[in-house]
Tab-separated table of C-alpha atoms and ligand atoms in Angstrom:
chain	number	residue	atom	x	y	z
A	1	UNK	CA	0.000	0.000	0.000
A	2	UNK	CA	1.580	3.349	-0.791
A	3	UNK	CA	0.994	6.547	0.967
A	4	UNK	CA	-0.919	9.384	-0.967
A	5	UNK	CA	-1.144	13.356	0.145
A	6	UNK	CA	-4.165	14.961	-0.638
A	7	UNK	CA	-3.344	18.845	-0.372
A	8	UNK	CA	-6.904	19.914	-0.150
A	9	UNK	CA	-10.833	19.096	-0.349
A	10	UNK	CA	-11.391	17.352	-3.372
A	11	UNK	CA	-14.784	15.388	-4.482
A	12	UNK	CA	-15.284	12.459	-1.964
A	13	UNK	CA	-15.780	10.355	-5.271
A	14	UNK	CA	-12.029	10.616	-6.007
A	15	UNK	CA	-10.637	10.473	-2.060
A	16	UNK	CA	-12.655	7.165	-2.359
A	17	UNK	CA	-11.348	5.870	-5.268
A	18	UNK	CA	-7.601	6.570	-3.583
A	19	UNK	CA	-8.715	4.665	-0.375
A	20	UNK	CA	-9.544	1.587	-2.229
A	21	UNK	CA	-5.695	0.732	-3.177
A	22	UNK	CA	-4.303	3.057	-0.756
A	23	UNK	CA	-3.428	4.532	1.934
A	24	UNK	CA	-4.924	8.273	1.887
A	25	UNK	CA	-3.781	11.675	4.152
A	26	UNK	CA	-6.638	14.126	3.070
A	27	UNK	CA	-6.324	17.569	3.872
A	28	UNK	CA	-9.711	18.312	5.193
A	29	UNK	CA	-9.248	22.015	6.703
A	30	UNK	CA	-11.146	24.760	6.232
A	31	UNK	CA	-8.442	26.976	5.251
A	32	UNK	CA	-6.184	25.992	2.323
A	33	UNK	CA	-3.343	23.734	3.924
A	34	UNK	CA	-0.443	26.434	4.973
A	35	UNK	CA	3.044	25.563	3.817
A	36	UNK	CA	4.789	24.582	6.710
A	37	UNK	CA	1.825	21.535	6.820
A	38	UNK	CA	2.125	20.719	3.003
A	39	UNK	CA	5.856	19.854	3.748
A	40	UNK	CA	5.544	18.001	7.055
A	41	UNK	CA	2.538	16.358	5.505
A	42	UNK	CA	4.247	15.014	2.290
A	43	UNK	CA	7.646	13.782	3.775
A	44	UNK	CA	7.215	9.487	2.699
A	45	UNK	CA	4.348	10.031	0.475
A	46	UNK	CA	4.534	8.486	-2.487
A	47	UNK	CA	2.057	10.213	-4.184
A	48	UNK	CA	0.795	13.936	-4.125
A	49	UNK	CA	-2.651	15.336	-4.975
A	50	UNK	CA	-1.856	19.014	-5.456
A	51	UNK	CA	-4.027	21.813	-6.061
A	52	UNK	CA	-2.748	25.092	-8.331
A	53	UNK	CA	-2.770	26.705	-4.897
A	54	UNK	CA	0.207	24.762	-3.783
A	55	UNK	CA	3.808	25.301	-4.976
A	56	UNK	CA	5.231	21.923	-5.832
A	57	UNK	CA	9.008	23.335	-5.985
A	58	UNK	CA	12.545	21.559	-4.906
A	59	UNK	CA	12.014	22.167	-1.474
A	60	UNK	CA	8.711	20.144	-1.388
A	61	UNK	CA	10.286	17.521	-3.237
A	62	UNK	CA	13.327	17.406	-0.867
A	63	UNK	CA	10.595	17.382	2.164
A	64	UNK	CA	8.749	14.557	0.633
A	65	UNK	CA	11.559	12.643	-0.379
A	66	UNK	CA	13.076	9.586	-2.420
A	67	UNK	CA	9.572	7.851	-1.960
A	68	UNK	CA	7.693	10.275	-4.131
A	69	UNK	CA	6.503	8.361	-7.909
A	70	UNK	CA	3.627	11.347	-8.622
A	71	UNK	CA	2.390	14.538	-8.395
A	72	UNK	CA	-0.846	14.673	-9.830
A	73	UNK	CA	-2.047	18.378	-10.257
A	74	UNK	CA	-5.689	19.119	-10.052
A	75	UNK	CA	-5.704	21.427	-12.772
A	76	UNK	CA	-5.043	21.843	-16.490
A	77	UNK	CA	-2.599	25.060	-15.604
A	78	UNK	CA	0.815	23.736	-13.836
A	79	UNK	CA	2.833	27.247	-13.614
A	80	UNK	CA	2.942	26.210	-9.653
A	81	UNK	CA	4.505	22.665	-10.225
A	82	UNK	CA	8.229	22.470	-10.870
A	83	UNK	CA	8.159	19.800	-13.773
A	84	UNK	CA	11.596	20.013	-14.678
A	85	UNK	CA	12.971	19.656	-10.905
A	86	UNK	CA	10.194	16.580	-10.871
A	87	UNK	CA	11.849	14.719	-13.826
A	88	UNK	CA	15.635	15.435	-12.713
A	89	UNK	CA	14.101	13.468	-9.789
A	90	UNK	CA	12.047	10.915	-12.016
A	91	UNK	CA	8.954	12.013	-9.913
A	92	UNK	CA	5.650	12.260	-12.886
A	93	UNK	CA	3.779	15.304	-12.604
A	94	UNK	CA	0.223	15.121	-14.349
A	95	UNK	CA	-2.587	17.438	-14.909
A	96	UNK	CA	-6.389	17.768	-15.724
A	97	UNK	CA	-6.832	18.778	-19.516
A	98	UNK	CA	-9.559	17.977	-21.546
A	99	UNK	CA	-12.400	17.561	-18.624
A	100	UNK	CA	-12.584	21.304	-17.854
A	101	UNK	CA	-12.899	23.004	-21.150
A	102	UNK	CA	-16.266	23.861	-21.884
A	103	UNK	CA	-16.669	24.788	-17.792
A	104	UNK	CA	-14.179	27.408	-18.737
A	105	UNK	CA	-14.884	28.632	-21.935
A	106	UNK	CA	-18.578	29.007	-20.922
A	107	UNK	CA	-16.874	31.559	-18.229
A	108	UNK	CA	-15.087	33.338	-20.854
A	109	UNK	CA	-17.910	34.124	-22.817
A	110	UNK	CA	-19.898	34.659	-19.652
A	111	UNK	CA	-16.908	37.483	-18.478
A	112	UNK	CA	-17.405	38.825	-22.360
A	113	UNK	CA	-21.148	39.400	-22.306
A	114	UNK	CA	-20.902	40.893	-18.713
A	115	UNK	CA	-18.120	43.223	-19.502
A	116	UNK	CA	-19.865	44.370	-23.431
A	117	UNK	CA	-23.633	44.360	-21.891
A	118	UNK	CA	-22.410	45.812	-18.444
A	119	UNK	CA	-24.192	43.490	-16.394
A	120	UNK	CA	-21.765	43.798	-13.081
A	121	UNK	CA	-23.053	47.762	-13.134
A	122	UNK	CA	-26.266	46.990	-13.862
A	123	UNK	CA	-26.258	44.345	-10.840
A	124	UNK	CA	-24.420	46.839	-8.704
A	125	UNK	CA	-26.608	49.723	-9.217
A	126	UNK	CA	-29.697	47.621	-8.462
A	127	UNK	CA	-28.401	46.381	-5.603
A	128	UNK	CA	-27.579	49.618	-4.470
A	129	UNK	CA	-31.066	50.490	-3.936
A	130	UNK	CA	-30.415	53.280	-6.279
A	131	UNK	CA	-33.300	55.119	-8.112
A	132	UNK	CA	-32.925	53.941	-11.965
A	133	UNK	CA	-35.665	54.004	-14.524
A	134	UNK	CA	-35.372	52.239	-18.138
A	135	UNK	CA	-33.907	54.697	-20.690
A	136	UNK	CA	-33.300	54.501	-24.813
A	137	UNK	CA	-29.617	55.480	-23.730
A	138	UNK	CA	-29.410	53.906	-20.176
A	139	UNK	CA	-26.649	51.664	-19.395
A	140	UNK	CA	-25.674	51.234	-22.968
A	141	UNK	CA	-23.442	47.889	-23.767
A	142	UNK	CA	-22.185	47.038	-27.251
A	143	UNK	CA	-23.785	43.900	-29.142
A	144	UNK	CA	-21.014	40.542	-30.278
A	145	UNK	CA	-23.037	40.042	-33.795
A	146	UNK	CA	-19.982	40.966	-36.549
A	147	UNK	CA	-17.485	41.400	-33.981
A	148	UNK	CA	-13.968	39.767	-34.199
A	149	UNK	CA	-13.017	37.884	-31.184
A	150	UNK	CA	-9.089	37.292	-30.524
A	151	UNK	CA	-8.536	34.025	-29.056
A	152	UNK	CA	-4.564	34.227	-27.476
A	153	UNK	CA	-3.360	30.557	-27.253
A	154	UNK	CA	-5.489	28.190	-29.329
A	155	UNK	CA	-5.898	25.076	-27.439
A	156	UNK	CA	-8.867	23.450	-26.346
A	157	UNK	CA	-10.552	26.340	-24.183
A	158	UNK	CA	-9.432	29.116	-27.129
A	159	UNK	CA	-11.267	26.888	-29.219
A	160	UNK	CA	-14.725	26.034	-27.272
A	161	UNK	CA	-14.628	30.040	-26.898
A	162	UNK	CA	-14.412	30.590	-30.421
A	163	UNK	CA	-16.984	27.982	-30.641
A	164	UNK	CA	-19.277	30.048	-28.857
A	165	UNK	CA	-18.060	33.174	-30.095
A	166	UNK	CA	-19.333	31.907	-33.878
A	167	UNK	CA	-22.794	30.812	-32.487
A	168	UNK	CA	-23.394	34.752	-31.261
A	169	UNK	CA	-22.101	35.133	-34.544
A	170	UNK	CA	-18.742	36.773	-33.981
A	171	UNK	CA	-15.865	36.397	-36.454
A	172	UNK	CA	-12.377	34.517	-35.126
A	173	UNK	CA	-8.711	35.550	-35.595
A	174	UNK	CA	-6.294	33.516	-33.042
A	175	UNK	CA	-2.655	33.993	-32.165
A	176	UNK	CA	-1.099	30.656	-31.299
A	177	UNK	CA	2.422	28.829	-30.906
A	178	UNK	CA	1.272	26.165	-33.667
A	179	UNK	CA	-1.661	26.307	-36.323
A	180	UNK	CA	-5.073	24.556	-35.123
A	181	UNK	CA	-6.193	21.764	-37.416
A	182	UNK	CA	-7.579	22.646	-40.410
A	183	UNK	CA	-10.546	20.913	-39.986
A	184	UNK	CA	-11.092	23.168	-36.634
A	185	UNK	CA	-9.826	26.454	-38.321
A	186	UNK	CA	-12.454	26.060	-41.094
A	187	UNK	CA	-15.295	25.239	-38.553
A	188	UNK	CA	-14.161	28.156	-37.066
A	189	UNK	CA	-13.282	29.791	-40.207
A	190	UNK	CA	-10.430	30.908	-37.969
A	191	UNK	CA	-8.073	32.652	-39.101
A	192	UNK	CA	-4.426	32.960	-37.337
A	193	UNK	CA	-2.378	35.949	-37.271
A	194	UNK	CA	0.340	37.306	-35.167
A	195	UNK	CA	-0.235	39.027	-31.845
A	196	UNK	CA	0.065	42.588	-32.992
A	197	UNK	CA	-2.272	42.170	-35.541
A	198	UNK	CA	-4.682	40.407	-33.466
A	199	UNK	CA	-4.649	43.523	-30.723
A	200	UNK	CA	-5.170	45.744	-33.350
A	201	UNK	CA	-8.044	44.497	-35.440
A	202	UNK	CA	-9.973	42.303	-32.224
A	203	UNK	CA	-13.316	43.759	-30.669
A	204	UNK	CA	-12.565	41.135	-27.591
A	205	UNK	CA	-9.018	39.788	-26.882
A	206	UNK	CA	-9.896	36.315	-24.578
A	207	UNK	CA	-6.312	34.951	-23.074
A	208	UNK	CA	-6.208	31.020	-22.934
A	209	UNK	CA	-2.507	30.379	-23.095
A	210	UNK	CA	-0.799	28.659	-20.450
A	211	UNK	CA	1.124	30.884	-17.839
A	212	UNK	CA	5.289	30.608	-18.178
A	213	UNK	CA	7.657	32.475	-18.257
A	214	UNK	CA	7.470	33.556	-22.074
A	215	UNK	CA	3.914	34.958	-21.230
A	216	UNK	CA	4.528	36.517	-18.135
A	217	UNK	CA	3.109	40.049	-18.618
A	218	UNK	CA	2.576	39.452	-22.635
A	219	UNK	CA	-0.647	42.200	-22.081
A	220	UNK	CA	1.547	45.313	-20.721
A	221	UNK	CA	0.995	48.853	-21.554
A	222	UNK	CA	2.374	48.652	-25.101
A	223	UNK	CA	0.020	45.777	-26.041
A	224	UNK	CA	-3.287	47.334	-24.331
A	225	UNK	CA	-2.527	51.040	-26.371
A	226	UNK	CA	-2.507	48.981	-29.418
A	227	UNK	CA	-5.980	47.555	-29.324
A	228	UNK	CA	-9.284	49.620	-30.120
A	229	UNK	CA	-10.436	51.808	-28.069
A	230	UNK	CA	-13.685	50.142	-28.216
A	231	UNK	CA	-11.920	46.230	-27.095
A	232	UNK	CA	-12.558	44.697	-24.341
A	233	UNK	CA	-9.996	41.822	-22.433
A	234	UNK	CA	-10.495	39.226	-20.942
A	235	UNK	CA	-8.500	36.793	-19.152
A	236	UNK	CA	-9.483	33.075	-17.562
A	237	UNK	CA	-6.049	32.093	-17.853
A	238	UNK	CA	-3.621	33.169	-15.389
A	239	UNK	CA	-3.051	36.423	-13.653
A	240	UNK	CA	0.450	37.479	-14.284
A	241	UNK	CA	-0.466	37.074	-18.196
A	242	UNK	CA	-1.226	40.733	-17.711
A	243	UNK	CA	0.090	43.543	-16.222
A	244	UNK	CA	-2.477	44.355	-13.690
A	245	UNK	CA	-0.886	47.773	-12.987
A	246	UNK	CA	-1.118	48.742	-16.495
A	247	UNK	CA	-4.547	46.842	-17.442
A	248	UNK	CA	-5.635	49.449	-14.356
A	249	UNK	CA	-4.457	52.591	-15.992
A	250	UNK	CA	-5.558	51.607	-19.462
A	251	UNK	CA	-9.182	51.058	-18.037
A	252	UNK	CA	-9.125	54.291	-16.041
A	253	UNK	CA	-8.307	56.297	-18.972
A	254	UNK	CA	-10.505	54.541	-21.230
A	255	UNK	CA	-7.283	53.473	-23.365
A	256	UNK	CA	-9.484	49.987	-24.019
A	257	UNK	CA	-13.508	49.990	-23.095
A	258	UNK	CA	-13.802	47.154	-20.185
A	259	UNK	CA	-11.680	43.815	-19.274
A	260	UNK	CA	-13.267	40.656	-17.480
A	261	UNK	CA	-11.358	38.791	-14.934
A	262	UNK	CA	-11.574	35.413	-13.567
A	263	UNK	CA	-7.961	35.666	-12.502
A	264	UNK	CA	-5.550	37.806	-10.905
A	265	UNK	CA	-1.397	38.635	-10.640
A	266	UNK	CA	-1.469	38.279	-7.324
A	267	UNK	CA	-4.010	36.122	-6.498
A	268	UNK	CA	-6.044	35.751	-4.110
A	269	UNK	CA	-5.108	39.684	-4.044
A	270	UNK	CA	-7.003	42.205	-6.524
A	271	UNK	CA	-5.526	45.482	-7.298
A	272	UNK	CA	-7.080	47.945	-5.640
A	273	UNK	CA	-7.288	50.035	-8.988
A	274	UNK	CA	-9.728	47.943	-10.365
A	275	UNK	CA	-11.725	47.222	-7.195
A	276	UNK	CA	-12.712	51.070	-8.011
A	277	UNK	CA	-13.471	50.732	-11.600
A	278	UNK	CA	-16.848	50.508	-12.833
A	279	UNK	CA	-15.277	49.247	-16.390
A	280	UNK	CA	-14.113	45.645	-15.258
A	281	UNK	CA	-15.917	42.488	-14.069
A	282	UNK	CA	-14.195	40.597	-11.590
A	283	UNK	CA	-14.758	36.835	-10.959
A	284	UNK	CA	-12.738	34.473	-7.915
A	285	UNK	CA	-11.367	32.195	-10.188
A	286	UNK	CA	-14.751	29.923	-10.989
A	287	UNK	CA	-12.943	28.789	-14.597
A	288	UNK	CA	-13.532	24.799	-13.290
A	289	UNK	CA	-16.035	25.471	-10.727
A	290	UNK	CA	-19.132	23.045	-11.440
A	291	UNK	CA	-19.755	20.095	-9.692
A	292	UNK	CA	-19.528	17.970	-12.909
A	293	UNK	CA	-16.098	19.618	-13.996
A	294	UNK	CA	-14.397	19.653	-10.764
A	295	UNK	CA	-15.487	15.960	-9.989
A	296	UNK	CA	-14.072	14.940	-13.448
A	297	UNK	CA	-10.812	16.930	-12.549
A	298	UNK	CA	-10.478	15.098	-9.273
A	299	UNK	CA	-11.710	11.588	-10.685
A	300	UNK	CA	-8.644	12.341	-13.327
A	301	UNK	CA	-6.339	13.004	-10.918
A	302	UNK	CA	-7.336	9.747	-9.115
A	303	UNK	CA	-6.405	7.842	-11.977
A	304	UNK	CA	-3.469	9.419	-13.158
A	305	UNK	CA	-1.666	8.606	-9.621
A	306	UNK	CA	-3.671	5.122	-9.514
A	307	UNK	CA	-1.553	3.952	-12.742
A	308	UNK	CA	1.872	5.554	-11.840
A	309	UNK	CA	1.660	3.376	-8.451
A	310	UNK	CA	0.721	0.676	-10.431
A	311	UNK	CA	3.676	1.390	-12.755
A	312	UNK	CA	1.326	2.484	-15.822
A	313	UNK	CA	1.154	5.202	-18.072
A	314	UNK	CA	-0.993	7.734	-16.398
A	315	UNK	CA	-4.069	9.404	-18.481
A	316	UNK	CA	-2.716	13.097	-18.716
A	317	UNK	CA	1.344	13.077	-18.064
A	318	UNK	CA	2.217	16.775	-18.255
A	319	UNK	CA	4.487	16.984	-21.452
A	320	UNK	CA	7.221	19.852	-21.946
B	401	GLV	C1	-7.673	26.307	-13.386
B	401	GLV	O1	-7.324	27.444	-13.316
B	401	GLV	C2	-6.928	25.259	-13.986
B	401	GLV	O2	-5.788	25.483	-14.436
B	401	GLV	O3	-7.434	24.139	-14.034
């Protein structure tokens, strides 16, 4: 029987499916497990369940030492796992893709009709108890029908946006590290262009790419003055994608119209700037958050740590 870490509360459903081969140490608190527990907790485990809260780095490898086969992330985005120090040390970290796609793109294009029809103001204002009274010119938004969305990192999510974005009948341009399939680009008639262009000529710039150091602030100052004045952002990705203190002062001065965020630089911390904006919508990170999705996540977790124990393949290896 080997001895698996559970950093956090996960669907019973996959705790369960642990238990029946092994030996299980669940995090059950009601605060996130601090990191002073996450390293007692995982010295001799041989297997980690990890959350994108927790930073799998040397030091936690060191603390859970020579015993450790797995790391299986709970999440498609791994920017907090180490995966090179985890293959120096022939440890196999794994994530979640695939199972919480359309969870997030349907919170993309929820964060994109919020931020163009200005539904957190309109919410905010009613529940301010506010006088308001319906008016030709009240609370104006701007409508998606021939608008060009700019999907930034074309993998699975970028592509069940665009997939909605061509049912509200929005045109796609994408910016990407390789082409999509060109069965996919032409049901998306989808055309892919470089980043510059895509700023300049996109109505709403959605970020799916994953978070590394090569994207780390790719949306800065330069990149927000060239889109319209008219665009709107929006980012489900990863925080530090953009630069918050710039995405602050371009909404303030109206250098773009409105952003929607489901994520944040500094998570769980928001920049005060836009906590005083009426111009951005501002999520807590709900990308995954559906029962369905985040029991799938955890069930594929499960098994990706249930085969490397049993000295399988697992499902979803992370692959550099
Ligand atoms: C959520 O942010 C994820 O990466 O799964």
């Amino acid at each position: 029987m080997s001895r698996i870490l559970v950093t956090g509360r996960i669907p019973d459903a996959a705790v369960e499916r642990l238990r029946a081969e092994h030996d299980v140490d669940a995090w059950t608190g009601a605060e996130s497990i601090g990191r002073d527990q996450l390293l007692r907790r995982a010295a001799g485990s041989d297997a980690v369940v990890s959350l994108l809260t927790d930073r799998i780095d040397r030091e936690l490898l060191d603390a859970a030492g020579p015993r450790l086969k797995v790391v299986a992330n709970v999440a498609v985005g791994y920017d907090n796992i180490d995966v090179a120090a985890c293959s120096e040390r022939g440890v196999v970290a794994t994530n979640t893709p695939g199972v919480l796609t359309e969870a997030t793109a349907d919170i993309a294009f929820a964060l994109i009709l919020m931020a163009t029809r200005r539904l957190g103001e309109g919410e905010r204002l009613i529940r301010s108890g506010d006088a308001w009274k319906w008016g030709m010119s009240f609370l104006l938004g701007t409508g998606l029908q021939g608008k060009t969305l700019g999907v930034v990192g074309m993998g699975g999510i970028g592509r069940a946006t665009a997939r909605r974005a061509r049912a509200f009948g929005m045109d796609v341009v994408y910016q990407s590290r390789s082409a999509v399939d060109p069965g996919v680009a032409a049901e998306l008639d989808a055309r892919r262009v470089e980043l510059d262009e895509l700023l300049e000529i996109a109505d709403v710039v959605s970020l799916h790419c994953p978070y590394s150091p090569a994207t780390h602030h790719l949306i800065g100052a330069r990149q927000l003055a060239a889109m319209k004045p008219s665009a709107v952002l929006v980012n489900t990705a990863r925080g530090p994608i953009v630069d918050e203190d710039a995405l602050a002062t371009a909404l303030d001065e109206r250098v773009i119209a409105s952003a929607g965020l489901d994520v944040y630089e500094h998570e769980p911390r928001v920049h005060p700037a836009l906590l005083r904006l009426q111009n951005v919508v501002l999520l807590p990170h709900l990308g995954s958050a559906t029962v369905e999705t985040r029991t799938a996540m955890a069930t594929l977790a499960a098994d990706n740590v249930l085969a490397v124990l049993r000295g399988d393949q697992p499902p979803t290896p992370i692959t550099r």
